[in-house]
């Protein structure tokens, strides 16, 4: 019967509608409502206009290369621009270097610990790592004779955002490495051996055989990394609370503050930020899926 | 068997089965109604507050006294600042409340919840004349009182480790010049990271010391005018205070902000010389020996910030009568006297006897009597301003050169929150 496959789909579909599609549509609906404390009525695009007029969301007054705060939207873009390439390249390099190396599995497990650590714990660890007096970053700098630049890196507006991004790279690289390690296992040894027989150097093998054959893994890594940094919240909340002076705020943090911290709570603007975030995420996901299908 | 007989037999069998099922259902449904009601489960109230550690232990003793007096069980659930500020309004928005009674220190937050219709009115449950007028006015909306004052606290000045001061021949300053001299001496002591510890976390410790500067280097009226929105942060008088504060930051007298309780540890480990904090410092577990803890008021003090903790009852409580009894106990002299006797607590009820106070608390109470008492600036205004104030001060502490933009940002948020744009 033709209906049978749909019947099998039904339980999952009901759950999806109840817990994903329903709340998403309701959030979209909320974004068009004046919901300051209590729902007060339809206001059209007012919430969207309000969030885009906020300096905490997008600050266009600052010159392009000036330090943060630049607004949550630009900070999210910086997260993507710095975090995604860095974690992807590091993950790939580590996966290749630790392949077929004695003790490589132990090293990989250690790197992966960051990934299984709850982000809140990761955020607290970052506070210690970047501390001026107790942190390992400053200890390394002092050992290297660079003690004069030691500071609590998350406390200063020009370094807070970048400290968080680099801290998150440390946490997320384990995931990239594991995906690439799995991808490397699918590359036949014969291909590499044939290339060696033909006189290819290690770099040439990496550049012309390994990297192209890892394209599916790269798509997964890049997609997951972009989604990860677009949703980033907990590490920001725990480590810097979006500060100082809004220097490390991101969209998810602004949404949280609007919905739960401001008095009265502004669920309308929070929903508008959430919808904007969903739209960006969805747009990127669709683009990558089309890329994969091709 | 003919078809008719078959139908008839089926009908009879169905009828009998229906009768049996019906009877069984009837017995199942009606029997409980006929049986004597089971004894009612004892009521257990849930109380939310921000108190943990020693403060919670003291509070539990007070709740135990209430249980013994009324037979009503009470469960205390410690909340973080974020948990209370964020979790409770979310529950209220859903028309629910886990807590039957909540103790909170933010009058602006309480007024906002009252305006949204989430709180029970308590006007008839307390005698407002028994409390300081400000403590009632701050939680009054449209002539109705929505919270009962429980605890009073003050942020009177700086705390230090007596043995550390003695070791280095330092004396608590009385004048502003002596204070500046002390900061310079502290800065030159080997091992000291900064003379003054700067607390961080959510952000209030920085706002506390900033307000102390506004009140004492400016005036108590300056703080009141800011609260009322009569002036704002770009006012020359306010700016002058901030410039003076910024000069001290530039000279390296303040530490980089760090989690506020961790800073008490560092004060005790002699990494910092002094720490501006409220009177609850005496019950902090990081203070290893309370007898070694010294206190001096802000030099040449003109005023002091005092605030409180209020008891509120969510409209959604399932035990309103029991919750009212607990509110009356906590806001009354009996409950407050139990708390006062344990230390680190200043009562709000006029009938709490003066002899109940511990010497350290008595000293704070006596000091408060000598100066003008004003409300906490960011707690009184609340909303977006409070968050902006905390965040901008964090910025000022690490980048004193950003004073102009900090004051402009504070002005915008201040006027917006007060609806005076």
Tab-separated table of C-alpha atoms in Angstrom, chain A residues 36-38 50 54-55 127 131-133 152 155-157 237 240-247 256-257 259-265 267, chain B residues 82 85-86 89-90 93 108-109 112 116-118 193 200-202 256-259 266 383-384 386-387 390-392 394-395 398-399 416:
chain	number	residue	atom	x	y	z
A	36	UNK	CA	7.221	43.295	26.383
A	37	UNK	CA	6.340	41.521	29.603
A	38	UNK	CA	2.982	40.419	28.138
A	50	UNK	CA	14.589	47.706	16.609
A	54	UNK	CA	20.859	48.576	18.133
A	55	UNK	CA	24.606	49.068	18.371
A	127	UNK	CA	38.643	31.837	32.578
A	131	UNK	CA	43.889	34.590	33.996
A	132	UNK	CA	46.704	37.097	34.365
A	133	UNK	CA	48.303	35.441	37.383
A	152	UNK	CA	43.616	38.599	31.827
A	155	UNK	CA	38.800	41.051	30.611
A	156	UNK	CA	39.902	43.461	27.880
A	157	UNK	CA	37.646	44.635	25.027
A	237	UNK	CA	27.863	33.585	28.926
A	240	UNK	CA	32.683	37.112	29.682
A	241	UNK	CA	28.903	37.676	29.858
A	242	UNK	CA	29.270	39.318	26.456
A	243	UNK	CA	31.561	42.019	27.849
A	244	UNK	CA	33.416	44.088	28.656
A	245	UNK	CA	31.328	46.823	27.090
A	246	UNK	CA	29.642	44.333	24.743
A	247	UNK	CA	33.016	43.430	23.186
A	256	UNK	CA	18.936	35.375	25.870
A	257	UNK	CA	19.358	38.777	27.507
A	259	UNK	CA	14.120	37.141	26.716
A	260	UNK	CA	15.245	36.408	30.229
A	261	UNK	CA	17.421	39.104	31.744
A	262	UNK	CA	15.995	42.469	30.802
A	263	UNK	CA	13.179	43.988	32.847
A	264	UNK	CA	10.553	43.707	31.497
A	265	UNK	CA	11.515	40.768	29.283
A	267	UNK	CA	10.151	38.264	24.032
B	82	UNK	CA	20.763	34.400	37.128
B	85	UNK	CA	16.269	36.709	37.845
B	86	UNK	CA	15.766	34.511	34.773
B	89	UNK	CA	9.863	35.276	35.368
B	90	UNK	CA	9.917	32.373	32.889
B	93	UNK	CA	5.051	33.751	32.087
B	108	UNK	CA	12.712	47.231	40.420
B	109	UNK	CA	12.333	43.540	39.542
B	112	UNK	CA	7.938	44.898	37.345
B	116	UNK	CA	2.529	42.277	35.266
B	117	UNK	CA	0.141	40.778	37.817
B	118	UNK	CA	2.337	37.904	38.979
B	193	UNK	CA	48.920	42.450	42.870
B	200	UNK	CA	33.318	40.641	39.075
B	201	UNK	CA	30.868	37.919	38.128
B	202	UNK	CA	27.525	39.363	37.159
B	256	UNK	CA	41.606	43.509	37.071
B	257	UNK	CA	38.010	42.402	37.813
B	258	UNK	CA	37.664	38.748	38.771
B	259	UNK	CA	34.941	36.565	40.306
B	266	UNK	CA	43.012	36.562	47.309
B	383	UNK	CA	16.057	46.976	33.626
B	384	UNK	CA	18.450	47.499	30.769
B	386	UNK	CA	21.459	47.709	35.400
B	387	UNK	CA	23.056	45.366	32.876
B	390	UNK	CA	27.663	46.562	35.157
B	391	UNK	CA	29.083	45.876	31.702
B	392	UNK	CA	30.335	49.418	31.077
B	394	UNK	CA	33.923	46.306	33.525
B	395	UNK	CA	35.068	48.141	30.418
B	398	UNK	CA	40.316	47.705	32.028
B	399	UNK	CA	40.175	50.656	29.644
B	416	UNK	CA	15.937	54.970	28.031
